[in-house]
PDB file of C-alpha atoms and ligand atoms in Angstrom:
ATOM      1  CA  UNK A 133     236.456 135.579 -40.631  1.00  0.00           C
ATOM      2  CA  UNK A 134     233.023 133.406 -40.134  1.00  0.00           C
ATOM      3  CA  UNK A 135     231.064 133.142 -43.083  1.00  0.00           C
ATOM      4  CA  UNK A 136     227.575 131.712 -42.547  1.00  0.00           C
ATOM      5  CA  UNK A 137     226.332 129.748 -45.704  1.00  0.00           C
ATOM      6  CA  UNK A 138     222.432 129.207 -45.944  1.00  0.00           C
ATOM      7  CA  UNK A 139     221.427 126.929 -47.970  1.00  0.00           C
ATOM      8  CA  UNK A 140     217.594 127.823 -49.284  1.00  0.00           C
ATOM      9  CA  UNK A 141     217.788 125.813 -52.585  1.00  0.00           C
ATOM     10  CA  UNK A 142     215.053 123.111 -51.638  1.00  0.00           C
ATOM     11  CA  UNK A 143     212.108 122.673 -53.139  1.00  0.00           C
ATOM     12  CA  UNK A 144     210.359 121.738 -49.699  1.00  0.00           C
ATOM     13  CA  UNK A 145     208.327 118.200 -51.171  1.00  0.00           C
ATOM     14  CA  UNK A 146     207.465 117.264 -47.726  1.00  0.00           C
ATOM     15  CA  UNK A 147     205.514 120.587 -47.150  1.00  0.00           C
ATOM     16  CA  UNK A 148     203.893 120.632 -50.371  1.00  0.00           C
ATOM     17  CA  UNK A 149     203.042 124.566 -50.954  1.00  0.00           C
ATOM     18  CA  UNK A 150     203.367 125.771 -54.337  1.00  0.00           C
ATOM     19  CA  UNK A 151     205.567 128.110 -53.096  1.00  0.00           C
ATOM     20  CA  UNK A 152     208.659 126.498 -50.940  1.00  0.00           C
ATOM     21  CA  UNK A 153     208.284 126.654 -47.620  1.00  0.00           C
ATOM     22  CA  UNK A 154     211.369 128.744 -46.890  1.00  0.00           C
ATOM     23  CA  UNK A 155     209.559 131.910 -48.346  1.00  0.00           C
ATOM     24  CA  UNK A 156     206.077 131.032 -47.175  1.00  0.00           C
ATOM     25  CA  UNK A 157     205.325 133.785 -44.174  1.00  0.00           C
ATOM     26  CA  UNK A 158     205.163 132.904 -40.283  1.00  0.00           C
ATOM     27  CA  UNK A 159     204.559 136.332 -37.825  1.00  0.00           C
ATOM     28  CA  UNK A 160     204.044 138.436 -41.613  1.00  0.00           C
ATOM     29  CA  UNK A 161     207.382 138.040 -42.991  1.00  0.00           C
ATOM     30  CA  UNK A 162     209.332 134.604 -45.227  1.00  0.00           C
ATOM     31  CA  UNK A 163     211.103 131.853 -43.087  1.00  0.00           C
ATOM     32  CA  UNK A 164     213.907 133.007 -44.655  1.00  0.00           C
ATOM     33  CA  UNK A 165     213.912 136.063 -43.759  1.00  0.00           C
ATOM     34  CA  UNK A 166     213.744 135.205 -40.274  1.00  0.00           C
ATOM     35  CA  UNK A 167     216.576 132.975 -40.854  1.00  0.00           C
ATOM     36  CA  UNK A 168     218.788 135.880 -42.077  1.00  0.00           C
ATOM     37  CA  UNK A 169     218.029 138.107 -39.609  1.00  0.00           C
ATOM     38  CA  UNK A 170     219.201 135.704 -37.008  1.00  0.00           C
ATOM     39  CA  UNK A 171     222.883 135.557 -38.509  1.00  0.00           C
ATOM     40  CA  UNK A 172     222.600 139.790 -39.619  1.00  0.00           C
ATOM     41  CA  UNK A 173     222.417 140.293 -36.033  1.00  0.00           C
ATOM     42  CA  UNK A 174     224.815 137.646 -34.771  1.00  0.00           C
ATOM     43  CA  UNK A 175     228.326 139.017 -33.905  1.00  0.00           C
ATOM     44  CA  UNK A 176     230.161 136.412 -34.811  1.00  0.00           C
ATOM     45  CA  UNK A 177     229.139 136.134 -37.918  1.00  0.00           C
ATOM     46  CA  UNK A 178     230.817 138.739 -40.269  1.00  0.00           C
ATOM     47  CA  UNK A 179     229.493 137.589 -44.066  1.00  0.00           C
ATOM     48  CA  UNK A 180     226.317 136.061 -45.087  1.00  0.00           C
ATOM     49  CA  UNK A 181     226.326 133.823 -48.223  1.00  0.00           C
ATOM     50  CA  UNK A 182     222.921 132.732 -49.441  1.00  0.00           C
ATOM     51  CA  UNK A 183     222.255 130.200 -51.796  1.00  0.00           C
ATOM     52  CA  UNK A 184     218.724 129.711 -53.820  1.00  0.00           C
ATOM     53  CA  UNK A 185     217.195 127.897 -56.481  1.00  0.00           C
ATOM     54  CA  UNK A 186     218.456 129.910 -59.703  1.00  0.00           C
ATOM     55  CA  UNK A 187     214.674 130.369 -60.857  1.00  0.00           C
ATOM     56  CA  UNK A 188     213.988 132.294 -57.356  1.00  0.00           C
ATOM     57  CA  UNK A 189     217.320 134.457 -57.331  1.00  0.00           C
ATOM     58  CA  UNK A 190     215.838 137.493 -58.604  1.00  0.00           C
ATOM     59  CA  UNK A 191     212.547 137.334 -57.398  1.00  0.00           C
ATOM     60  CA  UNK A 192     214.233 137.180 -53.795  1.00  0.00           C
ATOM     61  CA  UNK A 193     216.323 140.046 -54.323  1.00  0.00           C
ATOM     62  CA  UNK A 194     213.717 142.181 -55.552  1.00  0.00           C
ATOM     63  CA  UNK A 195     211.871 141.269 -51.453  1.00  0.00           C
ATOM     64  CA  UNK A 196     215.204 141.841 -49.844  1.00  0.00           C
ATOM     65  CA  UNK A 197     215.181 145.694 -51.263  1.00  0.00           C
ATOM     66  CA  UNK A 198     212.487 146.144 -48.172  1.00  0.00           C
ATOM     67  CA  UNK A 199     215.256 144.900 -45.731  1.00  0.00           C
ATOM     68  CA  UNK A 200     218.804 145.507 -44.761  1.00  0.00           C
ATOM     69  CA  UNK A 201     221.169 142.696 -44.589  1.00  0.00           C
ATOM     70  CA  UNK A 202     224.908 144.233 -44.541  1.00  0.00           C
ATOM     71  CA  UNK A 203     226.183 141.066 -44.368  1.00  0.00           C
ATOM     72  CA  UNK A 204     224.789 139.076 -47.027  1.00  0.00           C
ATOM     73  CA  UNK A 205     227.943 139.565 -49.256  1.00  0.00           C
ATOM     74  CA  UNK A 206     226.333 137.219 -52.140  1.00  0.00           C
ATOM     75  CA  UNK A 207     223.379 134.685 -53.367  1.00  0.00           C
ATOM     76  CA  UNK A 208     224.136 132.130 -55.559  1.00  0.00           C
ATOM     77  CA  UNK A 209     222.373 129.633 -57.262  1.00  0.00           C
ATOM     78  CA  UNK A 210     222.376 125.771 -55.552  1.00  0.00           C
ATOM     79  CA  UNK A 211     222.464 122.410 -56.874  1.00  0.00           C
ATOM     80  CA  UNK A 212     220.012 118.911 -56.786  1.00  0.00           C
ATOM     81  CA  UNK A 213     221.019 118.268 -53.249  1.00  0.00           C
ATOM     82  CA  UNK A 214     221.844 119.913 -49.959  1.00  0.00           C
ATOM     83  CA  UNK A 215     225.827 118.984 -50.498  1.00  0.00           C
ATOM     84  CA  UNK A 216     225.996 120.576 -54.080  1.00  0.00           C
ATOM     85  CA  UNK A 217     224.112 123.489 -52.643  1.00  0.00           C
ATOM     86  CA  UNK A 218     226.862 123.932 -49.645  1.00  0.00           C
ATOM     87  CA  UNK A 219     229.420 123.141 -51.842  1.00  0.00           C
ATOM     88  CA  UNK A 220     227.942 126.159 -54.269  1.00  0.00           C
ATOM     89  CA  UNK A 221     227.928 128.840 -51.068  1.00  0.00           C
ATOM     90  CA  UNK A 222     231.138 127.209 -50.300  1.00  0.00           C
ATOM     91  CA  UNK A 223     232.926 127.897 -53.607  1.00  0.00           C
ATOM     92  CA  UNK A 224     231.754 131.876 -53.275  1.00  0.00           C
ATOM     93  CA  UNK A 225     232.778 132.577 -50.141  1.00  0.00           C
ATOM     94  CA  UNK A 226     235.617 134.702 -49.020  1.00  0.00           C
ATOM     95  CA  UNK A 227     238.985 133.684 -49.427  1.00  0.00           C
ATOM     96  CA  UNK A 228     239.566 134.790 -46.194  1.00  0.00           C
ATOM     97  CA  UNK A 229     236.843 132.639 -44.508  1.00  0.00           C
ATOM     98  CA  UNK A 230     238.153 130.568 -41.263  1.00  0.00           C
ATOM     99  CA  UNK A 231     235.199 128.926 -40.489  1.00  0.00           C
ATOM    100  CA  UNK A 232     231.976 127.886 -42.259  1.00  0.00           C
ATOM    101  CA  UNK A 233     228.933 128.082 -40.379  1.00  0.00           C
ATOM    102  CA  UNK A 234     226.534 125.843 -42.246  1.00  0.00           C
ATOM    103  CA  UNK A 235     223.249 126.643 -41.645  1.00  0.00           C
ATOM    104  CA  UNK A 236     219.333 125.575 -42.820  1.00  0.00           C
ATOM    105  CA  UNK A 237     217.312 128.229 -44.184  1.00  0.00           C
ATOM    106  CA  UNK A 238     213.927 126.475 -43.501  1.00  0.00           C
ATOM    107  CA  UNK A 239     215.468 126.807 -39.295  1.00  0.00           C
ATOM    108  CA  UNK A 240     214.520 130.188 -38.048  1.00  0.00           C
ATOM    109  CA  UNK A 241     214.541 129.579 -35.048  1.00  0.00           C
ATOM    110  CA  UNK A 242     217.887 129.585 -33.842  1.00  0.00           C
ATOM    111  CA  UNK A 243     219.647 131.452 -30.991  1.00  0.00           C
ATOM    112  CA  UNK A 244     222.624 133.721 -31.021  1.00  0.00           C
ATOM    113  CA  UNK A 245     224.463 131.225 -28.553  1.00  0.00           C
ATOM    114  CA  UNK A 246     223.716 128.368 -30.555  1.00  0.00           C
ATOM    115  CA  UNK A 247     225.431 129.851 -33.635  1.00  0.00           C
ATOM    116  CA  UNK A 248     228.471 131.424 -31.239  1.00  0.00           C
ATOM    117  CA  UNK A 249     229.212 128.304 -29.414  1.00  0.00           C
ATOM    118  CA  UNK A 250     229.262 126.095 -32.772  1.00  0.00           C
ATOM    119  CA  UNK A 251     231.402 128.795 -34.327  1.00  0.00           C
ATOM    120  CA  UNK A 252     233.810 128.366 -30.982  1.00  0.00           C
ATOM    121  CA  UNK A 253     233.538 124.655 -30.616  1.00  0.00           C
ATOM    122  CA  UNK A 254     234.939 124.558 -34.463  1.00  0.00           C
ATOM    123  CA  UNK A 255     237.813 126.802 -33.572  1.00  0.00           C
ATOM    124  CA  UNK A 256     238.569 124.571 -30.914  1.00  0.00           C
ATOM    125  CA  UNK A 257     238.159 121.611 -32.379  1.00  0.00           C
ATOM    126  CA  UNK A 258     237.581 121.736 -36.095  1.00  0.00           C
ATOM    127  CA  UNK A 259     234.754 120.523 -36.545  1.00  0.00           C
ATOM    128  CA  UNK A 260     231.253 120.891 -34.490  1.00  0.00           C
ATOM    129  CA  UNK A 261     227.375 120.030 -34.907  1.00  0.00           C
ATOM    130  CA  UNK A 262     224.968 121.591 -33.078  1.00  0.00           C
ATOM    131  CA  UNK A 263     222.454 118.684 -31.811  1.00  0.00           C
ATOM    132  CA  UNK A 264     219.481 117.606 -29.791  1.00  0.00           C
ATOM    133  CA  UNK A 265     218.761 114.850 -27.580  1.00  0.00           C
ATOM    134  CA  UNK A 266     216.357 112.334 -28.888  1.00  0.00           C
ATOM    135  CA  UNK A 267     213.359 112.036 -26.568  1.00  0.00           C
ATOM    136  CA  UNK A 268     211.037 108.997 -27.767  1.00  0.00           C
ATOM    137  CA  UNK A 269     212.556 106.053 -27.685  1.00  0.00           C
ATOM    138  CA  UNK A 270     213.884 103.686 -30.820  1.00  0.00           C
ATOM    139  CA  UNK A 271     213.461 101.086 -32.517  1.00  0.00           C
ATOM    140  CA  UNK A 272     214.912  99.462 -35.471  1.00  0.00           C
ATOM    141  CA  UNK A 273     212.409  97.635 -37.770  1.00  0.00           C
ATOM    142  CA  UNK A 274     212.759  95.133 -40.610  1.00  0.00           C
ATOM    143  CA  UNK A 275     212.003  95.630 -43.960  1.00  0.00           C
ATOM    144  CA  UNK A 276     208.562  94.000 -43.204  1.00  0.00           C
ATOM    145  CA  UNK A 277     207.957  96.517 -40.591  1.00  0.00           C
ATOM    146  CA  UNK A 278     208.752  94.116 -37.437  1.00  0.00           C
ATOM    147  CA  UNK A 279     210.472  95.503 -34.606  1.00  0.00           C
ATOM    148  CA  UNK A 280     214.088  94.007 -34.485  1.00  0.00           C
ATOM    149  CA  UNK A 281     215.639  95.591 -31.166  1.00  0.00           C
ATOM    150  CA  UNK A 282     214.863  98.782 -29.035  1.00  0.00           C
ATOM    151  CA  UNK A 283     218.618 101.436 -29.059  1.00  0.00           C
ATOM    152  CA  UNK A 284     219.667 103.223 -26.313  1.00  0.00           C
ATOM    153  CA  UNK A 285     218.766 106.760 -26.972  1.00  0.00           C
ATOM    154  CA  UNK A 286     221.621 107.766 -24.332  1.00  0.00           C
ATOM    155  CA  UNK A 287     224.053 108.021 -26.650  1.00  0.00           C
ATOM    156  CA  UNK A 288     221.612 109.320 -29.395  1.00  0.00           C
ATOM    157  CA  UNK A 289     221.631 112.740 -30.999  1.00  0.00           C
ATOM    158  CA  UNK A 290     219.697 114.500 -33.470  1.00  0.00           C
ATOM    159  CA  UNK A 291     221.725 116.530 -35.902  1.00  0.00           C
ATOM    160  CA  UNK A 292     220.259 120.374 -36.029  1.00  0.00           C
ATOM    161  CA  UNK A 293     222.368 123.441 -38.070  1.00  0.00           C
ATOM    162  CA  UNK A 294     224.481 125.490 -37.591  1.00  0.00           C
ATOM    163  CA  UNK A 295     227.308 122.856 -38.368  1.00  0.00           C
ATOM    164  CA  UNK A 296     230.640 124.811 -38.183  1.00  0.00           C
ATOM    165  CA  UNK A 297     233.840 123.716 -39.399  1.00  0.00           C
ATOM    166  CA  UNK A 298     237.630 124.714 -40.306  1.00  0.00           C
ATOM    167  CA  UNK A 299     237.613 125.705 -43.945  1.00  0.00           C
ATOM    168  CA  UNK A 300     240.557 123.927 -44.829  1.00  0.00           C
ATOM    169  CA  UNK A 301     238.628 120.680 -43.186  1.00  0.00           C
ATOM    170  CA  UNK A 302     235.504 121.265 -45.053  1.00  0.00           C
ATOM    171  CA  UNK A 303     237.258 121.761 -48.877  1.00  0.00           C
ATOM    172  CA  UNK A 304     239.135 118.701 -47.856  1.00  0.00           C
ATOM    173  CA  UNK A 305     235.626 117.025 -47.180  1.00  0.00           C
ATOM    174  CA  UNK A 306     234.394 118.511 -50.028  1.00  0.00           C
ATOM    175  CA  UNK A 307     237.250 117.096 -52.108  1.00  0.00           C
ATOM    176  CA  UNK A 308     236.973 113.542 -51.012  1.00  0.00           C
ATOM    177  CA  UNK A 309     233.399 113.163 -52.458  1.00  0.00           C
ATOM    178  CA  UNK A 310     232.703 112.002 -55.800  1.00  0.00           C
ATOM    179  CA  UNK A 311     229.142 112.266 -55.972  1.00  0.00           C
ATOM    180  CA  UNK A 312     227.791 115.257 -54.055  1.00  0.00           C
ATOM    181  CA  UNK A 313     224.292 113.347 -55.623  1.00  0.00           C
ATOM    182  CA  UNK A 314     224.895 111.142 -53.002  1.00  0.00           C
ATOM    183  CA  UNK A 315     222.692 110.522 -49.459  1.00  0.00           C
ATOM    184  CA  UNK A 316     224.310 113.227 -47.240  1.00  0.00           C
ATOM    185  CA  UNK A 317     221.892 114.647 -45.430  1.00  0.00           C
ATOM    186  CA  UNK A 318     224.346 116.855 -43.729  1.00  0.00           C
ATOM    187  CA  UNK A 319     227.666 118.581 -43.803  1.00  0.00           C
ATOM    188  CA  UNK A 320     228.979 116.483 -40.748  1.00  0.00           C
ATOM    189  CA  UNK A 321     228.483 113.200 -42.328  1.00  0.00           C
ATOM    190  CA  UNK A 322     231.118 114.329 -45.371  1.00  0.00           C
ATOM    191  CA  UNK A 323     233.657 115.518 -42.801  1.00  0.00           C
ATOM    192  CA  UNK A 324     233.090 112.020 -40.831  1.00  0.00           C
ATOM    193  CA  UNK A 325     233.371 109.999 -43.650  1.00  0.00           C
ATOM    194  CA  UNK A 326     237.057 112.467 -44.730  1.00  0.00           C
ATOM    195  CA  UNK A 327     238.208 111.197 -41.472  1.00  0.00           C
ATOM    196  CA  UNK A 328     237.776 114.128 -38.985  1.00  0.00           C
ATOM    197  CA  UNK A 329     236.260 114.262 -35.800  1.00  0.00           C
ATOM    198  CA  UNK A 330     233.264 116.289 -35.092  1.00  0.00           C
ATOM    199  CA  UNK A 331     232.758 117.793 -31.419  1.00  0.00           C
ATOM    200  CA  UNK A 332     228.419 117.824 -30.632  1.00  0.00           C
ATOM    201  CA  UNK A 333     227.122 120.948 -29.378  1.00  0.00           C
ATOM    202  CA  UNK A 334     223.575 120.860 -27.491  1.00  0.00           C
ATOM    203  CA  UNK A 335     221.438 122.811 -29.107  1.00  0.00           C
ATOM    204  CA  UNK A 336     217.231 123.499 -28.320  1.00  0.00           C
ATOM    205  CA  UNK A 337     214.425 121.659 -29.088  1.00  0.00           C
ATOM    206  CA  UNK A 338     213.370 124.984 -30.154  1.00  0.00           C
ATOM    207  CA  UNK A 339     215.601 125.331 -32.989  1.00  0.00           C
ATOM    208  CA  UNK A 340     213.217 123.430 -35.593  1.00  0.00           C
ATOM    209  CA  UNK A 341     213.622 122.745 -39.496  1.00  0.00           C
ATOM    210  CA  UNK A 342     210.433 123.599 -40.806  1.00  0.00           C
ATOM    211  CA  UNK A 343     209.193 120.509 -42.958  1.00  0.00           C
ATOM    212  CA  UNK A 344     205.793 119.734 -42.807  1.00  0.00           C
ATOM    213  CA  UNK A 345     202.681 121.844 -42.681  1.00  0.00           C
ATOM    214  CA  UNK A 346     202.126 121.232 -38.902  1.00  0.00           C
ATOM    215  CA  UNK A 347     205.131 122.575 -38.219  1.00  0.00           C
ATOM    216  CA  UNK A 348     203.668 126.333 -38.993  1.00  0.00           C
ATOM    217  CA  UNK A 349     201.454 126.388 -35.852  1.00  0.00           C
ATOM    218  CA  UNK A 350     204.690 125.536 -33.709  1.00  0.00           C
ATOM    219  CA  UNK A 351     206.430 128.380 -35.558  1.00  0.00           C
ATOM    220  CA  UNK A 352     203.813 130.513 -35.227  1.00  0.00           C
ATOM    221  CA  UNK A 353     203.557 129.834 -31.679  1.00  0.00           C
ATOM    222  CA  UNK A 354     207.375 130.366 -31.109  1.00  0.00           C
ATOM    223  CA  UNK A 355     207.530 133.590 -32.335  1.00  0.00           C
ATOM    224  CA  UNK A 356     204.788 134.855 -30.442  1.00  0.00           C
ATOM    225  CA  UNK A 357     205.727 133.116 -27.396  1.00  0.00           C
ATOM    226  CA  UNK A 358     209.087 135.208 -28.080  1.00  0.00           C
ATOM    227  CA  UNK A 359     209.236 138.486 -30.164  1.00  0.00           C
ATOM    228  CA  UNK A 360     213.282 138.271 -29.453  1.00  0.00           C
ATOM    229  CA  UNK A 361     214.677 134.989 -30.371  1.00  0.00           C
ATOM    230  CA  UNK A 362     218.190 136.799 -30.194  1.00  0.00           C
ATOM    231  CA  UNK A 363     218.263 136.389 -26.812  1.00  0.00           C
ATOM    232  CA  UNK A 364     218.300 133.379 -24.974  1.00  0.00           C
ATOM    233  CA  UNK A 365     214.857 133.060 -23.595  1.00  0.00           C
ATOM    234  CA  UNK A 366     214.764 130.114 -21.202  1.00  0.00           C
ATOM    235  CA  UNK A 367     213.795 127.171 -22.627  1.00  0.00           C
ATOM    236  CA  UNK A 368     210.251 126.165 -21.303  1.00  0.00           C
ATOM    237  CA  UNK A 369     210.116 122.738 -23.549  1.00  0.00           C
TER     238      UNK A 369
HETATM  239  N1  CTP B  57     218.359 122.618 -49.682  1.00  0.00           N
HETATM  240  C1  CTP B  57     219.129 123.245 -50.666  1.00  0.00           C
HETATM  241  N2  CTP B  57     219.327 122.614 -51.866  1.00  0.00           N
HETATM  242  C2  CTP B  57     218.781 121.415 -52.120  1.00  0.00           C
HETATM  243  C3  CTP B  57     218.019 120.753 -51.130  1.00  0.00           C
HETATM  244  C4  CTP B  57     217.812 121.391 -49.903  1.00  0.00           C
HETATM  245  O1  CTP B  57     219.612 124.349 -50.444  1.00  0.00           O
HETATM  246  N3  CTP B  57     218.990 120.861 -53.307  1.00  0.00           N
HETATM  247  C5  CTP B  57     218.091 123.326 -48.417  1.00  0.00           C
HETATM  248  C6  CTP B  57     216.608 123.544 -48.159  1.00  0.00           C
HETATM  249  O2  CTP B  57     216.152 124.707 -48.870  1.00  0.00           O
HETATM  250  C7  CTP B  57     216.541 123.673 -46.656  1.00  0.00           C
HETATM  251  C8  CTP B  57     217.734 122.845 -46.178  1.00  0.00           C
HETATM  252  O3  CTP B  57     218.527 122.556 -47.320  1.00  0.00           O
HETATM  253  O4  CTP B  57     216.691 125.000 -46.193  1.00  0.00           O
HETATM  254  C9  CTP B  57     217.277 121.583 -45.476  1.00  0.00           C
HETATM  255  O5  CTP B  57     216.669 120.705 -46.394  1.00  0.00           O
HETATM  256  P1  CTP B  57     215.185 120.131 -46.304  1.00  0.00           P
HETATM  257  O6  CTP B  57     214.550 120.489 -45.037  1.00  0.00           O
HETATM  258  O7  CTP B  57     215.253 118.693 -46.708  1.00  0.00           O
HETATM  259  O8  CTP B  57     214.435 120.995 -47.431  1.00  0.00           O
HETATM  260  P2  CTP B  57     213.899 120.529 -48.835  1.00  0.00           P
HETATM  261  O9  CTP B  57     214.888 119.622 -49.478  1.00  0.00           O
HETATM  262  O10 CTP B  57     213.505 121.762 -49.553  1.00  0.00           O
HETATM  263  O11 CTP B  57     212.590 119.734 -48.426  1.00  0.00           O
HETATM  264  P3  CTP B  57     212.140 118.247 -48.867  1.00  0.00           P
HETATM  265  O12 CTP B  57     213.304 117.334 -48.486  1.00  0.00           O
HETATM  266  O13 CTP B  57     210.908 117.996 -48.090  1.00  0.00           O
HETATM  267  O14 CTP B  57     211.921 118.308 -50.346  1.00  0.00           O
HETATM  268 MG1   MG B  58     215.413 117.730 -48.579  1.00  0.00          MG
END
């Protein structure tokens, strides 16, 4: 059993809309909405847990009457960070869940391979990240803003969601962190720090978290460009 958690808890600073920006609308319907229709129709997903802000629980459920999701199984309420919020959609899920499929709901744009070849790379494996190459190059600066040294972006990734992992693997990650208050940005970096090794899956430029106002236009433009994001459109970037 693969149970996709999405994690829609955020209160999106960096965008800055009253409303967060995982229910503000792209193409006439929420980001999120998007999002869940992405893992409804992927088949190797078989439940849906979705965790939100307490405050927007019931106001969401009252939109999703308009829509059928027959796997979103539950919605719980998340925490002050992304960890406590996966740990939240963690703690509800199935007994029977295999893997987790981690997932962002402010990333809508994700692909039905993406999400089946994570899933498969964390049977293999354990553990898996779907990621991105890094395209400008880096540098590392001081704290005075002074350029130290250029890295090599060859070896460079950026993370993206889904992250997919063994249950057992994640609630021992889970269960080696004191302070889920902490700086993880990311599932991955738990299960690192537990001692596991995670396998990187590439993943699309395409497959963007929205975070900042700008990044509307691009959505915009990505789901006219492609009115079926379930299939694997070539990717033109
Ligand atoms: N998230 C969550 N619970 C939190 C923080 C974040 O469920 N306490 C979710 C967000 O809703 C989002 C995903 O984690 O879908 C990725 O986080 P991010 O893009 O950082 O969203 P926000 O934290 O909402 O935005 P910001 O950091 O700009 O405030
Ligand atoms: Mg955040």
């Amino acid at each position: 059993m693969n149970c996709a958690v999405i994690v829609a808890a955020g209160r999106g600073n960096r965008f800055g809309s009253q409303i967060p920006k995982q229910f503000v609308e792209i193409g006439g319907k929420p980001v999120l909405i998007h999002t869940l229709e992405r893992f409804e129709n992927c088949a190797a997903i078989d439940e849906i847990i979705l965790v939100l802000a307490a405050a927007e629980i019931e106001g969401f459920r009252r939109l999703l009457q308009k829509f059928d999701f027959s796997k979103l199984k539950k919605i719980c309420a998340g925490g002050d960070t992304r960890a406590a919020s996966v740990f939240e959609g963690v703690k509800n899920a199935s007994a029977q869940t295999q893997i987790f499929v981690i997932h962002d709901g402010a990333r809508p744009f994700v692909k039905d391979s993406e999400i089946t070849q994570t899933i498969e790379k964390a049977k293999e494996k354990g553990a898996s990240c779907l990621t991105a190459e890094v395209t400008d190059t880096i540098k590392e600066v001081d704290e005075k803003g002074s350029i130290i040294r250029t890295i090599s972006r060859e070896s460079l990734r950026r993370a993206l969601t889904p992250q997919c992992f063994r249950a057992d693997i994640l609630r021992k990650a889970f269960a080696s962190v004191e302070n889920l208050s902490a700086t993880a940005t990311d599932e991955c970096y738990l299960v690192e720090n537990a001692g596991f090794q995670v396998a990187a899956v590439k993943g699309s430029a395409q497959n963007i978290k929205i975070t900042f106002p700008e990044d509307l236009a691009f959505a915009e433009y990505l789901l006219n460009r492609s009115a079926d994001f379930s299939s694997d459109a070539p990717n033109n970037f």
